[in-house]
mmCIF file of C-alpha atoms and ligand atoms in Angstrom:
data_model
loop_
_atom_site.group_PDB
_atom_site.id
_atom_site.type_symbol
_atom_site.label_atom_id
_atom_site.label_comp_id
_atom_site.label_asym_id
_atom_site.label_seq_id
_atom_site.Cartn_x
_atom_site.Cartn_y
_atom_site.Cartn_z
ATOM 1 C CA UNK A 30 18.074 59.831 26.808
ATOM 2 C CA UNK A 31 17.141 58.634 23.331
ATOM 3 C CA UNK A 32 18.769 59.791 20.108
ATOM 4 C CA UNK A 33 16.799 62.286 18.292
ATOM 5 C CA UNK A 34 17.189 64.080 14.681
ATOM 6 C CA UNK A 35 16.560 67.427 15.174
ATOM 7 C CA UNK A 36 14.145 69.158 13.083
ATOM 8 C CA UNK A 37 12.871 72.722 12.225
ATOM 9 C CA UNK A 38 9.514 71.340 13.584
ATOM 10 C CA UNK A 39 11.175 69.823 16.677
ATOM 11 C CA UNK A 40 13.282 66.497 17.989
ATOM 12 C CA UNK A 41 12.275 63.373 15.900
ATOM 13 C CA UNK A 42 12.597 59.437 16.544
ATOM 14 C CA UNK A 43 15.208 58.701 13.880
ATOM 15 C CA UNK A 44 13.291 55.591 12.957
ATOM 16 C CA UNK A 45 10.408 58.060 11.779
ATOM 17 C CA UNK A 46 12.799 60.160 9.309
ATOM 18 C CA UNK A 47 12.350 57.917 6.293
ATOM 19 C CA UNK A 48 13.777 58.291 2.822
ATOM 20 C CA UNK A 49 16.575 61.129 3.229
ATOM 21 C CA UNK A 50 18.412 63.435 0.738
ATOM 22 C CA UNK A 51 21.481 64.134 3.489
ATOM 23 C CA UNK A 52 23.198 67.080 1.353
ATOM 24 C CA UNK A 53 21.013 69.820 0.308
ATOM 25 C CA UNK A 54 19.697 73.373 -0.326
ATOM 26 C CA UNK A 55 16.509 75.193 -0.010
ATOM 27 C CA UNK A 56 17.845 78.202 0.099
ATOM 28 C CA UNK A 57 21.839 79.543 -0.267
ATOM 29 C CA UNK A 58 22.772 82.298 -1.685
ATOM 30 C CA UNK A 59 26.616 82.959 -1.898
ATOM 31 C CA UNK A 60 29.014 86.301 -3.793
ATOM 32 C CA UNK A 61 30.617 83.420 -5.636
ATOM 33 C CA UNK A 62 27.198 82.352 -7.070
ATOM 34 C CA UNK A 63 25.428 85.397 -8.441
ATOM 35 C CA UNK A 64 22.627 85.198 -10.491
ATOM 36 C CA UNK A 65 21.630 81.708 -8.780
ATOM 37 C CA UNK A 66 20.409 82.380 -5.570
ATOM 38 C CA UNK A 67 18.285 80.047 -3.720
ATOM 39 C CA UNK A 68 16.040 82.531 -1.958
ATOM 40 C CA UNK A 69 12.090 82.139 -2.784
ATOM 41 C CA UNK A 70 10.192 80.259 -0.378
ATOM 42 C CA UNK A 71 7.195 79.304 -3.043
ATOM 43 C CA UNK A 72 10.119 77.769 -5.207
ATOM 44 C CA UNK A 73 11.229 76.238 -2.325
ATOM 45 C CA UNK A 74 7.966 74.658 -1.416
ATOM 46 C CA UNK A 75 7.438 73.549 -5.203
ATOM 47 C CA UNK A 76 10.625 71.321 -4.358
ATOM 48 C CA UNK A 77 9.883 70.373 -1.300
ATOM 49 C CA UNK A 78 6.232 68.741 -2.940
ATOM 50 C CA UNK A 79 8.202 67.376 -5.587
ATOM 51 C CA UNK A 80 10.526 65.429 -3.422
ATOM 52 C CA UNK A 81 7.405 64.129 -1.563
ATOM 53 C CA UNK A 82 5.644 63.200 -4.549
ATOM 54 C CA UNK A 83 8.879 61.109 -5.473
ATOM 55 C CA UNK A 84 9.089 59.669 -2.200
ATOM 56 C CA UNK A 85 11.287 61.659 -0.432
ATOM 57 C CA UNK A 86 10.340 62.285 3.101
ATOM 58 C CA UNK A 87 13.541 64.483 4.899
ATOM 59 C CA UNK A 88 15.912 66.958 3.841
ATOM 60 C CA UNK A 89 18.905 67.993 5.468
ATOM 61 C CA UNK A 90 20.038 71.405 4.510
ATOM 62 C CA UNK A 91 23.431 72.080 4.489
ATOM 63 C CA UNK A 92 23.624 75.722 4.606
ATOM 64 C CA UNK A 93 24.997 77.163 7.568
ATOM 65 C CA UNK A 94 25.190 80.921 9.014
ATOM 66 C CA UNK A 95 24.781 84.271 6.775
ATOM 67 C CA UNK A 96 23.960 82.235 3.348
ATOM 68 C CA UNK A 97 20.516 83.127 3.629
ATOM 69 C CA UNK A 98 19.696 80.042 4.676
ATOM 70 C CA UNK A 99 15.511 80.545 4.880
ATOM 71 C CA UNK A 100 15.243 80.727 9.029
ATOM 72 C CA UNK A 101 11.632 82.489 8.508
ATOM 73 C CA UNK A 102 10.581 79.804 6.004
ATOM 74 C CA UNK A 103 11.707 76.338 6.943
ATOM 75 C CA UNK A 104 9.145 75.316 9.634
ATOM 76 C CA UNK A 105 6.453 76.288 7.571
ATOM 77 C CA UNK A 106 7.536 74.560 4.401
ATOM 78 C CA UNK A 107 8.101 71.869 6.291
ATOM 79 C CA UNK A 108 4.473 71.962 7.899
ATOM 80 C CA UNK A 109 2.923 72.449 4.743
ATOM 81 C CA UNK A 110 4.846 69.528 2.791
ATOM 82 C CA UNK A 111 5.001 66.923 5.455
ATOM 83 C CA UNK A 112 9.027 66.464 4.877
ATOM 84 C CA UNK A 113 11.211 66.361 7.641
ATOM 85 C CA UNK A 114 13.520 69.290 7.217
ATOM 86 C CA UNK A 115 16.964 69.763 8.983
ATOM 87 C CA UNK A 116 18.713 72.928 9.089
ATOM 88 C CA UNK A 117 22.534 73.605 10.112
ATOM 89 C CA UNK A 118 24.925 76.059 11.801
ATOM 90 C CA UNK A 119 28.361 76.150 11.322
ATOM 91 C CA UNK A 120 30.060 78.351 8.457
ATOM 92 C CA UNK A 121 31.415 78.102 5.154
ATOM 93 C CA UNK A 122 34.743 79.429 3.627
ATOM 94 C CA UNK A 123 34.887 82.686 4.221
ATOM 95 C CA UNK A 124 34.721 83.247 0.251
ATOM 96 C CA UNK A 125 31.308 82.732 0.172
ATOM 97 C CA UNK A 126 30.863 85.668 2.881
ATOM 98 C CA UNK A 127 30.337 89.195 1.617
ATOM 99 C CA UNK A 128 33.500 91.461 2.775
ATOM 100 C CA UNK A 129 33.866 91.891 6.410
ATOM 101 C CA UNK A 130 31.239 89.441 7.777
ATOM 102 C CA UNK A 131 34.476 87.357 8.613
ATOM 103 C CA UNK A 132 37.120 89.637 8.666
ATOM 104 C CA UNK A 133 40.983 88.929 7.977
ATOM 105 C CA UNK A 134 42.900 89.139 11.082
ATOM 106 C CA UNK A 135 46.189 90.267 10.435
ATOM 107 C CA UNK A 136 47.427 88.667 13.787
ATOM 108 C CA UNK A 137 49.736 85.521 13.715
ATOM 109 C CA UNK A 138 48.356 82.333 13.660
ATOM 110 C CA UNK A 139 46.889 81.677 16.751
ATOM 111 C CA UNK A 140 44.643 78.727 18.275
ATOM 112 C CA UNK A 141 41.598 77.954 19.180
ATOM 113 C CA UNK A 142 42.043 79.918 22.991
ATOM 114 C CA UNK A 143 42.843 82.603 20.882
ATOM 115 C CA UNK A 144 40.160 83.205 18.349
ATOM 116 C CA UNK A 145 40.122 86.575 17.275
ATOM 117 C CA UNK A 146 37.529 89.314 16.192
ATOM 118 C CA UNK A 147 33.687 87.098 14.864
ATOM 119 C CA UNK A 148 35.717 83.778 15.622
ATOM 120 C CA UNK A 149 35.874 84.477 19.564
ATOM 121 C CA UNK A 150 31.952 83.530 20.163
ATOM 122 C CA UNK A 151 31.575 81.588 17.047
ATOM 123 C CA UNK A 152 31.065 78.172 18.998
ATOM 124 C CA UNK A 153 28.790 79.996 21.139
ATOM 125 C CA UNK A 154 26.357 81.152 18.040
ATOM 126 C CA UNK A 155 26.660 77.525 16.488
ATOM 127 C CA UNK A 156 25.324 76.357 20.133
ATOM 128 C CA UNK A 157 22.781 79.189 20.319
ATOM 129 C CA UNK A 158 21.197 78.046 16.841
ATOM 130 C CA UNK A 159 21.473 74.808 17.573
ATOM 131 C CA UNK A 160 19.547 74.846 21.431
ATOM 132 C CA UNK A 161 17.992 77.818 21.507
ATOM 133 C CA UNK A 162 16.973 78.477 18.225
ATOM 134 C CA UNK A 163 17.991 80.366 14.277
ATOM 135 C CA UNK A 164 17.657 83.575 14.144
ATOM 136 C CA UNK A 165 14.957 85.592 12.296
ATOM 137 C CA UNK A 166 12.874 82.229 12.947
ATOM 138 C CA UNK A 167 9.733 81.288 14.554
ATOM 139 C CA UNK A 168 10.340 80.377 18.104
ATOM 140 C CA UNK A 169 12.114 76.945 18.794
ATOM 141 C CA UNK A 170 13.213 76.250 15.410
ATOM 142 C CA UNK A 171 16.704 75.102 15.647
ATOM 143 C CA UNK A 172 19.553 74.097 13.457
ATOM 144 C CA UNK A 173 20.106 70.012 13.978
ATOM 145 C CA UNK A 174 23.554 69.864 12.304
ATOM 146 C CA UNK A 175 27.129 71.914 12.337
ATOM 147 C CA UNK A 176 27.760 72.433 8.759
ATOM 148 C CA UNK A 177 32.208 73.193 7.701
ATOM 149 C CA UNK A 178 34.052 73.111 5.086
ATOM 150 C CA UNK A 179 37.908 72.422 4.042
ATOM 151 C CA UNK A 180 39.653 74.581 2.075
ATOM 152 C CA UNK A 181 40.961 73.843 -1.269
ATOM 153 C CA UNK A 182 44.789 73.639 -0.424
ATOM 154 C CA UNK A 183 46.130 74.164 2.567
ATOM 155 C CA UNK A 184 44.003 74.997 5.446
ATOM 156 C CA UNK A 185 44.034 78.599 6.617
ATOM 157 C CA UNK A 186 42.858 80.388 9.354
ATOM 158 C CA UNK A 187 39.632 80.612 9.012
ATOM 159 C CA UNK A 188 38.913 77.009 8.442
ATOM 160 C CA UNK A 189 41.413 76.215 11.926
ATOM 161 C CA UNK A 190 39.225 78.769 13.895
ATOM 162 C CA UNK A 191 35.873 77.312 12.504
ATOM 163 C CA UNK A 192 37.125 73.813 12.795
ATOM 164 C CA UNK A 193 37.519 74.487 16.687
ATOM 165 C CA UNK A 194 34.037 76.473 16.739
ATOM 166 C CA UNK A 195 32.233 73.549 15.180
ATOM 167 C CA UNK A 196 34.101 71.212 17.919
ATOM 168 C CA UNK A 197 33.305 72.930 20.718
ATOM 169 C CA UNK A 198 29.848 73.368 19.889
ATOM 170 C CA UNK A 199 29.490 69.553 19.302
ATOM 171 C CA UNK A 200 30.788 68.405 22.561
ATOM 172 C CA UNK A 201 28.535 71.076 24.247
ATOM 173 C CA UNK A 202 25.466 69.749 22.192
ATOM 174 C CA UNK A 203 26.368 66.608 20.507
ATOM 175 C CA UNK A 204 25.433 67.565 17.065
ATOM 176 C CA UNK A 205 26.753 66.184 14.693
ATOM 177 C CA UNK A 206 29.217 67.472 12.018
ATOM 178 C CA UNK A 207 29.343 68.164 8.537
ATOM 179 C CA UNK A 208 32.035 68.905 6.688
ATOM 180 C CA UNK A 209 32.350 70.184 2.637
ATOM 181 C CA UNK A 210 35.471 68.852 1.283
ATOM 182 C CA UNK A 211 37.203 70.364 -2.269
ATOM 183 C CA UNK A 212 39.103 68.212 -4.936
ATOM 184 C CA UNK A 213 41.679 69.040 -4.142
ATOM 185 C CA UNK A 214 41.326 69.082 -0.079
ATOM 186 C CA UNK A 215 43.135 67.249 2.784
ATOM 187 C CA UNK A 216 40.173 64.889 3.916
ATOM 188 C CA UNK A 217 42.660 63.526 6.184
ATOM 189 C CA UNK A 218 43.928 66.652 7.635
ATOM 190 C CA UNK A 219 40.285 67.561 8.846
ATOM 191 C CA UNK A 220 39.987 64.312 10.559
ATOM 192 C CA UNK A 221 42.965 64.676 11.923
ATOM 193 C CA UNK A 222 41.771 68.186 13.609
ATOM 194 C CA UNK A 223 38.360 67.445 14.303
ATOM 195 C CA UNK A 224 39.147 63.862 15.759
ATOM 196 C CA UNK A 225 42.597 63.641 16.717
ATOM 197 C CA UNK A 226 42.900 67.483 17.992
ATOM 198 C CA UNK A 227 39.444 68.453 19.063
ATOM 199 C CA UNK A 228 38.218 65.358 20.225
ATOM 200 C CA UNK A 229 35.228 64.413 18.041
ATOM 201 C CA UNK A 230 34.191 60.885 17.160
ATOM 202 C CA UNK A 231 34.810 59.896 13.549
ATOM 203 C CA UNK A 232 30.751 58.249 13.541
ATOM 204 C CA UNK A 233 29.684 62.208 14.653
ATOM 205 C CA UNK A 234 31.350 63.486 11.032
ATOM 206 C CA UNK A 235 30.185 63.509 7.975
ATOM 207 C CA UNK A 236 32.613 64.146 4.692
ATOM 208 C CA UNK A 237 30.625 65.915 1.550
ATOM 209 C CA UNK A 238 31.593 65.875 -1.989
ATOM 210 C CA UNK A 239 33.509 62.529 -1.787
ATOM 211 C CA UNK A 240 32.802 62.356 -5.749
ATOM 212 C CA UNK A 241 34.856 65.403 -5.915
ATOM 213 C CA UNK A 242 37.868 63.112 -4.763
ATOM 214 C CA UNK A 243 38.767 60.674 -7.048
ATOM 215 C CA UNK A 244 41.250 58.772 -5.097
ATOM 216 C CA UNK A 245 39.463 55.021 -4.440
ATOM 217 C CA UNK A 246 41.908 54.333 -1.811
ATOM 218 C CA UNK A 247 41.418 57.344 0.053
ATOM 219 C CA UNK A 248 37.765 56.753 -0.070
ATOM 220 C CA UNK A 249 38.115 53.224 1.189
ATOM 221 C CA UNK A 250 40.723 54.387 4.426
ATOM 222 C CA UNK A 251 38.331 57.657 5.133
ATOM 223 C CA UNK A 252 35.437 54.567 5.559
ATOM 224 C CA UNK A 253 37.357 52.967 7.817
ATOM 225 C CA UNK A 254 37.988 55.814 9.766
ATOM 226 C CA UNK A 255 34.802 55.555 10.894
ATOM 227 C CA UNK A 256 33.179 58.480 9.004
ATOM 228 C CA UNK A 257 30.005 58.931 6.915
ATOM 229 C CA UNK A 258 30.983 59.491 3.556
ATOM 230 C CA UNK A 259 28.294 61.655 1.505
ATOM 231 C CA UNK A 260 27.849 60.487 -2.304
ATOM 232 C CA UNK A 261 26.462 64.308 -3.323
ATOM 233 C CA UNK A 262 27.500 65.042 -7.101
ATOM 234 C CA UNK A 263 28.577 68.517 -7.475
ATOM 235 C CA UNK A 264 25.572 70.411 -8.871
ATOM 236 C CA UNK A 265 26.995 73.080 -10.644
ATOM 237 C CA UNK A 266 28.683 70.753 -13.056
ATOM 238 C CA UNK A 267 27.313 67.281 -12.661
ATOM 239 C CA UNK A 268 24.160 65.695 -12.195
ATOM 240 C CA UNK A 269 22.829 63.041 -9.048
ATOM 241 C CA UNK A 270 23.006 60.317 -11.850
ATOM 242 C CA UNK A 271 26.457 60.828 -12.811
ATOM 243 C CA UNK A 272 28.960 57.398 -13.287
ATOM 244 C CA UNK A 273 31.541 58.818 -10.994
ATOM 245 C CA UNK A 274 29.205 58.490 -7.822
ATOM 246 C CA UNK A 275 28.099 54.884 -8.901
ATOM 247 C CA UNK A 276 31.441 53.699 -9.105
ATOM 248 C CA UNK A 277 32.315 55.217 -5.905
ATOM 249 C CA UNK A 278 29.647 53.608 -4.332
ATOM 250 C CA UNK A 279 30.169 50.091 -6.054
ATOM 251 C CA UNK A 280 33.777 50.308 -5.008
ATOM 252 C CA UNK A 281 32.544 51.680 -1.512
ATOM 253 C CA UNK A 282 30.269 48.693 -0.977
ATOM 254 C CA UNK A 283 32.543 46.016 -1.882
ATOM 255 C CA UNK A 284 34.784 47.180 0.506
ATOM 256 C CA UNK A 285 32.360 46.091 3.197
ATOM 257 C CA UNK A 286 31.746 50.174 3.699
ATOM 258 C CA UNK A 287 27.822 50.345 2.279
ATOM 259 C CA UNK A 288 26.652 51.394 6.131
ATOM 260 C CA UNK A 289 28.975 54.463 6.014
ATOM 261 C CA UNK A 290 27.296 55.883 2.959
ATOM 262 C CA UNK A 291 24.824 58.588 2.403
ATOM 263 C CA UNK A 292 23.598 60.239 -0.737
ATOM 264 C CA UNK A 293 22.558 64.202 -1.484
ATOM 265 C CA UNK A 294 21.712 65.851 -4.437
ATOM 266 C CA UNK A 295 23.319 69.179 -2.926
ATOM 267 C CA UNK A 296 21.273 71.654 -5.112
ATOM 268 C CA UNK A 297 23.275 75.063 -4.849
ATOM 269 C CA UNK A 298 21.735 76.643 -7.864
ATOM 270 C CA UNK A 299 19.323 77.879 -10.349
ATOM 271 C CA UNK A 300 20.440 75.693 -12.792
ATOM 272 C CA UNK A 301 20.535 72.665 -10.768
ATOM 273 C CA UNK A 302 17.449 72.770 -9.898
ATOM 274 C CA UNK A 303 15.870 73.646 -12.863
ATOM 275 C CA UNK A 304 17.601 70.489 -13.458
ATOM 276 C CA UNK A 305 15.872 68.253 -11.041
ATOM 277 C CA UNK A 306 18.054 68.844 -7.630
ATOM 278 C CA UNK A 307 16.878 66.366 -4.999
ATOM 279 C CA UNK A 308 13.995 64.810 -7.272
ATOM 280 C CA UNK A 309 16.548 63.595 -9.653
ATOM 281 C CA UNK A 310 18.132 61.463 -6.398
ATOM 282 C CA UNK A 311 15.040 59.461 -6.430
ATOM 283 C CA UNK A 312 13.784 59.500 -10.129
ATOM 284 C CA UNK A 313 17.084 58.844 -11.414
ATOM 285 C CA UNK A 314 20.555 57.464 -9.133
ATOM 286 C CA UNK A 315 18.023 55.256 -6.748
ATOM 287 C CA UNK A 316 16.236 53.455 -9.412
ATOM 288 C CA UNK A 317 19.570 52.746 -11.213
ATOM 289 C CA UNK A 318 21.016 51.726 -7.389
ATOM 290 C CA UNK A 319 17.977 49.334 -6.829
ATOM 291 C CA UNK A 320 18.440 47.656 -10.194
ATOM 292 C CA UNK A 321 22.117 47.165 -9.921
ATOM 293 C CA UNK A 322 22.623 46.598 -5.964
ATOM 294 C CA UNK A 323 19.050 45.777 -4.877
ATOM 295 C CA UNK A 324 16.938 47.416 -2.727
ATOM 296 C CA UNK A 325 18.518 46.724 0.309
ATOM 297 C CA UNK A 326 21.189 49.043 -0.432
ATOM 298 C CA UNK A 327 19.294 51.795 -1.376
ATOM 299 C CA UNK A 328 17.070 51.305 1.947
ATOM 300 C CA UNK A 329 20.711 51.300 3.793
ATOM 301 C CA UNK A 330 21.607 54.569 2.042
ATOM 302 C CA UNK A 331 18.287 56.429 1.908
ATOM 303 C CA UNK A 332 17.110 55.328 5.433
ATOM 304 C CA UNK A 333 19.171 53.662 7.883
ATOM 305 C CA UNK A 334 22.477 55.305 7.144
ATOM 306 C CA UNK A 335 21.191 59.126 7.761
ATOM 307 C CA UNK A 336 19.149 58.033 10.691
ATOM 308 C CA UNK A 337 21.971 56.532 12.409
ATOM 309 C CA UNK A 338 23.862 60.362 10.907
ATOM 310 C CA UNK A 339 21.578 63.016 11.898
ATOM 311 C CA UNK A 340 20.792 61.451 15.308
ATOM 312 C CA UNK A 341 22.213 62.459 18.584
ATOM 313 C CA UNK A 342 22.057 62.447 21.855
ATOM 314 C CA UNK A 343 21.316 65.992 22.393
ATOM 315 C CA UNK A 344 22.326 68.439 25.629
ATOM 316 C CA UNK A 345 21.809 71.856 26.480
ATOM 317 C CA UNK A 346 25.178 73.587 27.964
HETATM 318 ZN ZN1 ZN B 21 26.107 71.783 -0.220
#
């Protein structure tokens, strides 16, 4: 069987995704964010035409289970926009969960056989959203990505037990695998798990918030792990345009890396979008790309790079 991308409107040839903003939000809404929800559809489709109208023609969402994540909305923004639209599974740290949705289990650290309380069938709602379909959505719309994230520090618990979740429910499906990294994060360590312990291929991850890291070298040896790095500027603080991504990416290309690279505008608030979000990453950062790289870098990063991401050879378990 072919490789597909996934879509809330159904499985796509990945040569017909186009242009590609591979980090992003529609709709989020997290306790550590309040005030700058994500959560109006119209808003949302005002975006979505924007993009378009700047040439953008998919959108990968990166917001996984119980962020309010627009399940009702997505196929019918992305009907009435023409953009490719991706949704995920997968969870976030359980900070941005209200109290109790992922519960702290006072046993002792256990593994993945052992998953306690919400963890036990966790892989089993990732593969549920991602075959059968989201719920609180039409029929047949289904997430096309596993969406994790690292903890800043040391890992704990609930990043272990969602770690193994999000592994299981890519060998059972073959998504694919997104992970949100911190500053001050073990990008390594997560590799380590998701590859070296669970089995997953380093060309079925992808590592957000690489800008966050500053460390050139670590960039350069996470590249030639085999990864896809995402360029997405942090947009509470920073903007798509910002010099830290372009040097990054400069440094990331001369390395010989430029096929590993994919860029996001990952839009979490209000205020970011207010501030452009994912128009910005093709009104401002391409255009500065093109003139400095030429366009066949862009094309690589816009285009070919998240087609060869988001695709997969999809099962059903
Ligand atoms: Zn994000």
């Amino acid at each position: 069987m072919s490789r597909t991308v996934r879509t809330v409107l159904g499985d796509l040839d990945p040569a017909a995704l186009g242009v590609t903003d591979s980090h992003d939000h529609l709709f989020i809404r997290s306790p550590l964010l309040p005030g700058q929800e994500l959560d109006d559809p119209a808003a949302a489709e005002d975006v979505l035409r924007a993009y378009a109208a700047a040439g953008g023609r998919a959108f990968v969402q990166w917001t996984p289970l119980g962020l309010g994540r627009g399940a009702d909305s997505l196929a019918a923004l992305s009907r009435a926009t023409g953009v490719h639209v991706v949704a995920a599974t997968g969870a976030h740290q359980a900070v941005h969960y209200a109290p109790g949705f992922f519960p702290e289990s006072d046993e002792a650290e256990t593994e993945a056989a052992e998953r306690p309380g919400p963890y036990a069938d966790l892989a089993e709602r990732f593969v549920a959203e991602l075959t059968t379909g989201l719920p609180g959505a039409p029929e047949g719309v289904r997430a096309g990505l596993i969406k994790v994230a690292a903890d800043p520090g040391p890992a704990g618990r609930h990043t272990r037990w969602t770690l193994a979740a999000a592994a299981e429910a890519h060998h059972a499906t073959g998504a694919p695998i997104a992970v949100h990294l911190e500053a001050d994060g073990t990008p390594h360590w997560i590799l380590d798990r998701l590859h070296g312990r669970h089995g997953v291929r380093p060309d079925r991850i992808i590592l957000g918030h690489l800008t966050r890291l500053p460390d050139r070298a670590l960039h350069r040896a996470l590249a030639a792990e085999g990864v896809h790095l995402a360029l997405d500027s942090p947009s509470r603080t920073g903007h798509p345009g910002d010099h830290g991504a372009f040097e990054v990416i400069a440094d990331l290309v001369e390395a010989g890396h430029a096929h590993r690279l994919l860029l996001g505008a990952d839009t979490t608030t209000r205020n970011a979008r207010a501030a452009g979000g994912p128009v910005r990453l093709l009104t401002e950062l391409a255009p500065r790309l093109a003139r400095s790289h030429g366009p066949e870098l862009l094309d690589l990063l816009l285009t070919a790079n998240p087609a060869a991401a988001f695709a997969a050879d999809w099962r059903t378990p």
